[in-house]
Amino acid sequence: MYKSSLKEEFHDSAKLHVTGRAVYVDDIPVPSNCLHILLGLSTIANGKITKMELDEVKKIPGIIDAITADDIKGVNDASPIFGDDPIFAEGDVYYNGQVIFGVIAESLEVAKIAIKKAKITYSEIPPIITLDQARNEKSLLCPPKEVLRGNFAAAIENCAHFIDGEISIGGQEHFYLEGQVALAVPRENREIQIFVSSQHPSEIQHKVANVLCLPFHNVSVEVRRMGGAFGGKESQANLPACIVAIAAQKTGRPCKLVYDRDDDMRITGKRHDFVSTYKVGFDKNGIIEALRIQHDMRCGMSMDLSGAIAERALMHSENCYYIPNVQFIANLYKTNTPSNTAFRGFGGPQGMLVMERIIDEIAHFLKLDPLMLRKRNFYADRQKSSQQEQETPYGQNVRDCVINDLIAKLEKSSNYQNRRKEINKLNKTSDAIKRGIAITPVKFGISFNKTMLNQAGALVNLYSDGSVYLNHGGTEMGQGLFTKVRKIVADTFGISSQSVKISATDTNKVPNTSATAASSGTDLNGMAAYVAASQIKDRMTAYLSQLYQCDISDVVFSSGKIIISGEEKMTFSQAAEQCWMGRVSLSSTGFYKTPDIYWDAEKGKGRPFYYFVYGAAVSEVVLDTLTGENRVIRVDILHDVGRSINPAIDKGQIEGGFVQGLGWLSMEELVYGSDGTLMTHSPATYKIPACSDSPIEWNVDFYKSDGNLEETINRSKAVGEPPFMLAMSVFFAFSHALASINKEYPSLDSPATAEQLYFKQRGSLQE
Ligand code: MTE
Ligand code: HPA
Ligand code: MOS
């Protein structure tokens, strides 16, 4: 099995990133005949296009053509699954910001002038924008989804206490630094090459082929890197890729499309906002017996990935807690807004936030420290449990649980108890300034929750000079996947990472891949690359052992050298050349599929996740109740990354995820007008965390263990998404701060903006 070397490594593109030399799609030098596309967007949210006049647009010098749905040879669809995302509106429009047509121009400047000449007339239908409207109209995309266990209705009757409530949870704009972008270059024989910022090159290939009526092998897709994606480029890069492909097919020239920030925010879907209602029954000690949660989700105008997102939300609604009687329901509402999509956590954050809110509220009701209540309801740690109490409501055994031990360690290292006491004391005497502290746990399931997606491929070439070329199906979005996979290959050959060339993800090299998503990039592609490299190494070992008449176990690859029967015989490069001369194949593909996972859709039970990731955070906040102004002054994180392949990258993911989560829960607010206009369509009105919003004091540590219980690569654990949810501690620290002012439970909604924090306590003070 692979065991990672302890070499510390920078992100492979770190120097390129900080010197501005990393090439993103918009930086690729284009042929001189390249054309530029600008999109015409709907200004109404619901209705029909009665007339579209583009002749005046086409008359402007420098305009080559305009494209609409009529120019699509194949299928007018950019959706990932359900066929319900038109590329160009065809008659009907479903949201304000929907793409109706494109202008193809010699330059973007000309396009911007010409597009104003377009005349579109509509007949409008009153749109459904808010969740409230959708509920009233019963505007559902599909039947509700459920996770059920036991008998909620009977159990709740027998509980000593119950609470019901509601929480509204806002959406979130991805705000990747690099917006959506695509470039199509037509080649000979109806071949076309697409450069795009996408997490899912294979899906881009398939969608473009279907749009152009071409077999998949005519379309090649290349992705070297993305300037951030966060789920926003799992399915929604399909649209710009399809548009440049249509334009290139029509004009026979290279075509490029770059969404500017405002268009990007208007066109693309976001994290789903939820309104979740709950009813929970518990005993006098706060042990939860029965829980019903109904998640109402705003999905937007089409399905996109909402089905899988709803399922992940349901499968994370119990977070770390064993609850015998469970009724979790998700309603997927259709609205005239952009189609909401994957975003770090994929429904998990919303599910968990509701659960943590319920715990916080029960603690308030029973006048207990919420941490005590959390501990009382946790799944038991490994081996300390009776089987049944370890099962999630969807039937998966939580056999790798460490949350009790992890929380105990964090409670101690963060000095939580003393600090909470201090804060409670301080809040009694401090008038305007209040503090709050909270500790929240995370348990996050790793694997795509669609079993078939858990597969990956890789290609490794060893050249006769000993240099290695690496390709795999994963994509790089800043998360450090390429750096990790490169190290796995280098370690396998016993050479330095510098000897391994990372290459752009390319559908011609590794076909039929899954999106880089569900945090599983390294688990899947790292293992596939390991398999490929190991096969080459095994062939070399066999050849060299024959040459030197020794056992294969006497051939050792170490520090760029080949040691045979304890003697240093040659460099790795010399070995590569020798093997080539001996006609040994030095190229290999590798394939990996996650073992032991399955799902019975009929029963709604199975083992959808290979394992769980655990973590917890303690956040302390300070709040000025006269203004609502606030700051996270300290955060302590203990997070389980298994046996790390690259600790610096893992730490970066933890900190980055936390800050992104903090933004979602405390400041990022999306506002749609009643006509479906996104009012918050630029950084001027949409507030993401700045450096100055990040916690003043950080204490981030890895949970120490022997590594993943399962045989993942290096026994590491996925790290991309789980830390996002550690930011729930910030939300409940605000709740703690407010609880010192009000008698009743401060039912915060998310985001807990400065305004909300201000009005919450003020409203109550007036009573
Ligand atoms: N980190 C950076 N810097 N940029 C990103 O876009 N996306 C996140 C996470 N971390 C993201 C990131 C999301 S949503 C996922 S699913 C994982 O990275 C995907 O990569 P992995 O599977 O290699 O962890
Ligand atoms: N995460 C991200 N994308 C997905 C998933 C998931 O769990 N399932 C299907 N697509
Ligand atoms: Mo991440 S939301 O699975 O791309």
JSON list of N, CA and C in Angstrom, two decimals, residues 147-194:
[
{"chain": "A", "resi": 147, "resn": "VAL", "atom": "N", "xyz": [-36.06, 10.75, 4.25]},
{"chain": "A", "resi": 147, "resn": "VAL", "atom": "CA", "xyz": [-35.28, 9.76, 5.00]},
{"chain": "A", "resi": 147, "resn": "VAL", "atom": "C", "xyz": [-36.09, 9.47, 6.26]},
{"chain": "A", "resi": 148, "resn": "LEU", "atom": "N", "xyz": [-36.44, 8.22, 6.46]},
{"chain": "A", "resi": 148, "resn": "LEU", "atom": "CA", "xyz": [-37.35, 7.88, 7.56]},
{"chain": "A", "resi": 148, "resn": "LEU", "atom": "C", "xyz": [-36.77, 6.75, 8.41]},
{"chain": "A", "resi": 149, "resn": "ARG", "atom": "N", "xyz": [-37.02, 6.81, 9.70]},
{"chain": "A", "resi": 149, "resn": "ARG", "atom": "CA", "xyz": [-36.71, 5.67, 10.56]},
{"chain": "A", "resi": 149, "resn": "ARG", "atom": "C", "xyz": [-37.65, 5.71, 11.78]},
{"chain": "A", "resi": 150, "resn": "GLY", "atom": "N", "xyz": [-38.01, 4.54, 12.26]},
{"chain": "A", "resi": 150, "resn": "GLY", "atom": "CA", "xyz": [-38.85, 4.45, 13.45]},
{"chain": "A", "resi": 150, "resn": "GLY", "atom": "C", "xyz": [-40.23, 5.01, 13.19]},
{"chain": "A", "resi": 151, "resn": "ASN", "atom": "N", "xyz": [-40.83, 5.54, 14.22]},
{"chain": "A", "resi": 151, "resn": "ASN", "atom": "CA", "xyz": [-42.17, 6.07, 14.11]},
{"chain": "A", "resi": 151, "resn": "ASN", "atom": "C", "xyz": [-42.23, 7.42, 14.81]},
{"chain": "A", "resi": 152, "resn": "PHE", "atom": "N", "xyz": [-42.03, 8.47, 14.04]},
{"chain": "A", "resi": 152, "resn": "PHE", "atom": "CA", "xyz": [-41.99, 9.81, 14.62]},
{"chain": "A", "resi": 152, "resn": "PHE", "atom": "C", "xyz": [-43.29, 10.15, 15.33]},
{"chain": "A", "resi": 153, "resn": "ALA", "atom": "N", "xyz": [-44.40, 9.93, 14.64]},
{"chain": "A", "resi": 153, "resn": "ALA", "atom": "CA", "xyz": [-45.69, 10.37, 15.17]},
{"chain": "A", "resi": 153, "resn": "ALA", "atom": "C", "xyz": [-45.98, 9.73, 16.52]},
{"chain": "A", "resi": 154, "resn": "ALA", "atom": "N", "xyz": [-45.69, 8.45, 16.66]},
{"chain": "A", "resi": 154, "resn": "ALA", "atom": "CA", "xyz": [-45.94, 7.77, 17.94]},
{"chain": "A", "resi": 154, "resn": "ALA", "atom": "C", "xyz": [-44.94, 8.24, 18.99]},
{"chain": "A", "resi": 155, "resn": "ALA", "atom": "N", "xyz": [-43.68, 8.36, 18.59]},
{"chain": "A", "resi": 155, "resn": "ALA", "atom": "CA", "xyz": [-42.63, 8.67, 19.56]},
{"chain": "A", "resi": 155, "resn": "ALA", "atom": "C", "xyz": [-42.79, 10.08, 20.13]},
{"chain": "A", "resi": 156, "resn": "ILE", "atom": "N", "xyz": [-43.19, 11.01, 19.31]},
{"chain": "A", "resi": 156, "resn": "ILE", "atom": "CA", "xyz": [-43.27, 12.40, 19.78]},
{"chain": "A", "resi": 156, "resn": "ILE", "atom": "C", "xyz": [-44.34, 12.54, 20.87]},
{"chain": "A", "resi": 157, "resn": "GLU", "atom": "N", "xyz": [-45.38, 11.70, 20.78]},
{"chain": "A", "resi": 157, "resn": "GLU", "atom": "CA", "xyz": [-46.46, 11.72, 21.78]},
{"chain": "A", "resi": 157, "resn": "GLU", "atom": "C", "xyz": [-45.95, 11.35, 23.17]},
{"chain": "A", "resi": 158, "resn": "ASN", "atom": "N", "xyz": [-44.94, 10.49, 23.19]},
{"chain": "A", "resi": 158, "resn": "ASN", "atom": "CA", "xyz": [-44.44, 9.99, 24.47]},
{"chain": "A", "resi": 158, "resn": "ASN", "atom": "C", "xyz": [-43.28, 10.79, 25.04]},
{"chain": "A", "resi": 159, "resn": "CYS", "atom": "N", "xyz": [-42.91, 11.88, 24.38]},
{"chain": "A", "resi": 159, "resn": "CYS", "atom": "CA", "xyz": [-41.75, 12.63, 24.86]},
{"chain": "A", "resi": 159, "resn": "CYS", "atom": "C", "xyz": [-42.14, 13.58, 25.99]},
{"chain": "A", "resi": 160, "resn": "ALA", "atom": "N", "xyz": [-41.24, 13.75, 26.93]},
{"chain": "A", "resi": 160, "resn": "ALA", "atom": "CA", "xyz": [-41.50, 14.65, 28.06]},
{"chain": "A", "resi": 160, "resn": "ALA", "atom": "C", "xyz": [-41.65, 16.09, 27.56]},
{"chain": "A", "resi": 161, "resn": "HIS", "atom": "N", "xyz": [-40.84, 16.45, 26.60]},
{"chain": "A", "resi": 161, "resn": "HIS", "atom": "CA", "xyz": [-40.88, 17.82, 26.06]},
{"chain": "A", "resi": 161, "resn": "HIS", "atom": "C", "xyz": [-40.84, 17.80, 24.55]},
{"chain": "A", "resi": 162, "resn": "PHE", "atom": "N", "xyz": [-41.39, 18.86, 23.97]},
{"chain": "A", "resi": 162, "resn": "PHE", "atom": "CA", "xyz": [-41.13, 19.06, 22.54]},
{"chain": "A", "resi": 162, "resn": "PHE", "atom": "C", "xyz": [-41.00, 20.54, 22.23]},
{"chain": "A", "resi": 163, "resn": "ILE", "atom": "N", "xyz": [-40.32, 20.80, 21.14]},
{"chain": "A", "resi": 163, "resn": "ILE", "atom": "CA", "xyz": [-40.15, 22.17, 20.65]},
{"chain": "A", "resi": 163, "resn": "ILE", "atom": "C", "xyz": [-40.44, 22.14, 19.16]},
{"chain": "A", "resi": 164, "resn": "ASP", "atom": "N", "xyz": [-41.13, 23.17, 18.65]},
{"chain": "A", "resi": 164, "resn": "ASP", "atom": "CA", "xyz": [-41.12, 23.29, 17.19]},
{"chain": "A", "resi": 164, "resn": "ASP", "atom": "C", "xyz": [-40.65, 24.68, 16.79]},
{"chain": "A", "resi": 165, "resn": "GLY", "atom": "N", "xyz": [-40.14, 24.76, 15.61]},
{"chain": "A", "resi": 165, "resn": "GLY", "atom": "CA", "xyz": [-39.57, 26.03, 15.16]},
{"chain": "A", "resi": 165, "resn": "GLY", "atom": "C", "xyz": [-39.26, 26.02, 13.68]},
{"chain": "A", "resi": 166, "resn": "GLU", "atom": "N", "xyz": [-38.63, 27.11, 13.30]},
{"chain": "A", "resi": 166, "resn": "GLU", "atom": "CA", "xyz": [-38.32, 27.31, 11.88]},
{"chain": "A", "resi": 166, "resn": "GLU", "atom": "C", "xyz": [-37.03, 28.10, 11.75]},
{"chain": "A", "resi": 167, "resn": "ILE", "atom": "N", "xyz": [-36.27, 27.78, 10.76]},
{"chain": "A", "resi": 167, "resn": "ILE", "atom": "CA", "xyz": [-35.08, 28.59, 10.48]},
{"chain": "A", "resi": 167, "resn": "ILE", "atom": "C", "xyz": [-34.99, 28.83, 8.98]},
{"chain": "A", "resi": 168, "resn": "SER", "atom": "N", "xyz": [-34.67, 30.06, 8.62]},
{"chain": "A", "resi": 168, "resn": "SER", "atom": "CA", "xyz": [-34.47, 30.32, 7.20]},
{"chain": "A", "resi": 168, "resn": "SER", "atom": "C", "xyz": [-32.98, 30.47, 6.95]},
{"chain": "A", "resi": 169, "resn": "ILE", "atom": "N", "xyz": [-32.53, 29.83, 5.89]},
{"chain": "A", "resi": 169, "resn": "ILE", "atom": "CA", "xyz": [-31.10, 29.72, 5.61]},
{"chain": "A", "resi": 169, "resn": "ILE", "atom": "C", "xyz": [-30.85, 30.27, 4.22]},
{"chain": "A", "resi": 170, "resn": "GLY", "atom": "N", "xyz": [-30.06, 31.31, 4.13]},
{"chain": "A", "resi": 170, "resn": "GLY", "atom": "CA", "xyz": [-29.84, 31.97, 2.84]},
{"chain": "A", "resi": 170, "resn": "GLY", "atom": "C", "xyz": [-28.98, 31.16, 1.88]},
{"chain": "A", "resi": 171, "resn": "GLY", "atom": "N", "xyz": [-29.02, 31.56, 0.63]},
{"chain": "A", "resi": 171, "resn": "GLY", "atom": "CA", "xyz": [-28.16, 30.95, -0.38]},
{"chain": "A", "resi": 171, "resn": "GLY", "atom": "C", "xyz": [-26.76, 31.52, -0.33]},
{"chain": "A", "resi": 172, "resn": "GLN", "atom": "N", "xyz": [-25.99, 31.27, -1.36]},
{"chain": "A", "resi": 172, "resn": "GLN", "atom": "CA", "xyz": [-24.62, 31.79, -1.40]},
{"chain": "A", "resi": 172, "resn": "GLN", "atom": "C", "xyz": [-24.10, 31.81, -2.83]},
{"chain": "A", "resi": 173, "resn": "GLU", "atom": "N", "xyz": [-23.55, 32.93, -3.19]},
{"chain": "A", "resi": 173, "resn": "GLU", "atom": "CA", "xyz": [-22.90, 33.06, -4.51]},
{"chain": "A", "resi": 173, "resn": "GLU", "atom": "C", "xyz": [-21.50, 32.45, -4.40]},
{"chain": "A", "resi": 174, "resn": "HIS", "atom": "N", "xyz": [-21.09, 31.74, -5.44]},
{"chain": "A", "resi": 174, "resn": "HIS", "atom": "CA", "xyz": [-19.78, 31.06, -5.36]},
{"chain": "A", "resi": 174, "resn": "HIS", "atom": "C", "xyz": [-18.61, 32.04, -5.30]},
{"chain": "A", "resi": 175, "resn": "PHE", "atom": "N", "xyz": [-18.74, 33.11, -6.03]},
{"chain": "A", "resi": 175, "resn": "PHE", "atom": "CA", "xyz": [-17.71, 34.15, -6.06]},
{"chain": "A", "resi": 175, "resn": "PHE", "atom": "C", "xyz": [-16.29, 33.61, -6.29]},
{"chain": "A", "resi": 176, "resn": "TYR", "atom": "N", "xyz": [-16.20, 32.60, -7.18]},
{"chain": "A", "resi": 176, "resn": "TYR", "atom": "CA", "xyz": [-14.88, 32.20, -7.66]},
{"chain": "A", "resi": 176, "resn": "TYR", "atom": "C", "xyz": [-14.23, 33.45, -8.24]},
{"chain": "A", "resi": 177, "resn": "LEU", "atom": "N", "xyz": [-12.91, 33.58, -8.11]},
{"chain": "A", "resi": 177, "resn": "LEU", "atom": "CA", "xyz": [-12.26, 34.79, -8.64]},
{"chain": "A", "resi": 177, "resn": "LEU", "atom": "C", "xyz": [-12.29, 34.79, -10.17]},
{"chain": "A", "resi": 178, "resn": "GLU", "atom": "N", "xyz": [-12.10, 33.62, -10.77]},
{"chain": "A", "resi": 178, "resn": "GLU", "atom": "CA", "xyz": [-12.21, 33.51, -12.22]},
{"chain": "A", "resi": 178, "resn": "GLU", "atom": "C", "xyz": [-13.66, 33.19, -12.57]},
{"chain": "A", "resi": 179, "resn": "GLY", "atom": "N", "xyz": [-14.30, 34.05, -13.34]},
{"chain": "A", "resi": 179, "resn": "GLY", "atom": "CA", "xyz": [-15.69, 33.79, -13.71]},
{"chain": "A", "resi": 179, "resn": "GLY", "atom": "C", "xyz": [-15.79, 32.67, -14.74]},
{"chain": "A", "resi": 180, "resn": "GLN", "atom": "N", "xyz": [-17.03, 32.38, -15.14]},
{"chain": "A", "resi": 180, "resn": "GLN", "atom": "CA", "xyz": [-17.25, 31.34, -16.16]},
{"chain": "A", "resi": 180, "resn": "GLN", "atom": "C", "xyz": [-16.65, 31.82, -17.48]},
{"chain": "A", "resi": 181, "resn": "VAL", "atom": "N", "xyz": [-16.00, 30.91, -18.18]},
{"chain": "A", "resi": 181, "resn": "VAL", "atom": "CA", "xyz": [-15.30, 31.27, -19.41]},
{"chain": "A", "resi": 181, "resn": "VAL", "atom": "C", "xyz": [-15.12, 30.03, -20.27]},
{"chain": "A", "resi": 182, "resn": "ALA", "atom": "N", "xyz": [-15.17, 30.20, -21.59]},
{"chain": "A", "resi": 182, "resn": "ALA", "atom": "CA", "xyz": [-14.91, 29.07, -22.48]},
{"chain": "A", "resi": 182, "resn": "ALA", "atom": "C", "xyz": [-14.38, 29.57, -23.82]},
{"chain": "A", "resi": 183, "resn": "LEU", "atom": "N", "xyz": [-13.57, 28.73, -24.43]},
{"chain": "A", "resi": 183, "resn": "LEU", "atom": "CA", "xyz": [-12.97, 29.02, -25.74]},
{"chain": "A", "resi": 183, "resn": "LEU", "atom": "C", "xyz": [-13.10, 27.77, -26.60]},
{"chain": "A", "resi": 184, "resn": "ALA", "atom": "N", "xyz": [-13.64, 27.95, -27.81]},
{"chain": "A", "resi": 184, "resn": "ALA", "atom": "CA", "xyz": [-13.77, 26.81, -28.73]},
{"chain": "A", "resi": 184, "resn": "ALA", "atom": "C", "xyz": [-12.88, 27.05, -29.95]},
{"chain": "A", "resi": 185, "resn": "VAL", "atom": "N", "xyz": [-12.12, 26.05, -30.31]},
{"chain": "A", "resi": 185, "resn": "VAL", "atom": "CA", "xyz": [-11.28, 26.15, -31.50]},
{"chain": "A", "resi": 185, "resn": "VAL", "atom": "C", "xyz": [-11.66, 25.01, -32.45]},
{"chain": "A", "resi": 186, "resn": "PRO", "atom": "N", "xyz": [-12.29, 25.36, -33.61]},
{"chain": "A", "resi": 186, "resn": "PRO", "atom": "CA", "xyz": [-12.63, 24.29, -34.55]},
{"chain": "A", "resi": 186, "resn": "PRO", "atom": "C", "xyz": [-11.36, 23.75, -35.20]},
{"chain": "A", "resi": 187, "resn": "ARG", "atom": "N", "xyz": [-11.30, 22.44, -35.35]},
{"chain": "A", "resi": 187, "resn": "ARG", "atom": "CA", "xyz": [-10.16, 21.80, -36.01]},
{"chain": "A", "resi": 187, "resn": "ARG", "atom": "C", "xyz": [-10.64, 21.12, -37.28]},
{"chain": "A", "resi": 188, "resn": "GLU", "atom": "N", "xyz": [-9.75, 20.40, -37.97]},
{"chain": "A", "resi": 188, "resn": "GLU", "atom": "CA", "xyz": [-10.14, 19.75, -39.23]},
{"chain": "A", "resi": 188, "resn": "GLU", "atom": "C", "xyz": [-11.15, 18.62, -38.98]},
{"chain": "A", "resi": 189, "resn": "ASN", "atom": "N", "xyz": [-11.85, 18.23, -40.03]},
{"chain": "A", "resi": 189, "resn": "ASN", "atom": "CA", "xyz": [-12.73, 17.06, -39.96]},
{"chain": "A", "resi": 189, "resn": "ASN", "atom": "C", "xyz": [-13.79, 17.13, -38.87]},
{"chain": "A", "resi": 190, "resn": "ARG", "atom": "N", "xyz": [-14.39, 18.28, -38.70]},
{"chain": "A", "resi": 190, "resn": "ARG", "atom": "CA", "xyz": [-15.46, 18.47, -37.71]},
{"chain": "A", "resi": 190, "resn": "ARG", "atom": "C", "xyz": [-15.02, 18.12, -36.29]},
{"chain": "A", "resi": 191, "resn": "GLU", "atom": "N", "xyz": [-13.73, 18.31, -36.03]},
{"chain": "A", "resi": 191, "resn": "GLU", "atom": "CA", "xyz": [-13.28, 18.15, -34.65]},
{"chain": "A", "resi": 191, "resn": "GLU", "atom": "C", "xyz": [-13.30, 19.53, -34.00]},
{"chain": "A", "resi": 192, "resn": "ILE", "atom": "N", "xyz": [-13.46, 19.54, -32.69]},
{"chain": "A", "resi": 192, "resn": "ILE", "atom": "CA", "xyz": [-13.48, 20.82, -32.00]},
{"chain": "A", "resi": 192, "resn": "ILE", "atom": "C", "xyz": [-12.80, 20.67, -30.64]},
{"chain": "A", "resi": 193, "resn": "GLN", "atom": "N", "xyz": [-12.01, 21.68, -30.31]},
{"chain": "A", "resi": 193, "resn": "GLN", "atom": "CA", "xyz": [-11.35, 21.65, -29.01]},
{"chain": "A", "resi": 193, "resn": "GLN", "atom": "C", "xyz": [-11.93, 22.74, -28.12]},
{"chain": "A", "resi": 194, "resn": "ILE", "atom": "N", "xyz": [-12.22, 22.35, -26.88]},
{"chain": "A", "resi": 194, "resn": "ILE", "atom": "CA", "xyz": [-12.83, 23.30, -25.95]},
{"chain": "A", "resi": 194, "resn": "ILE", "atom": "C", "xyz": [-11.88, 23.51, -24.77]}
]
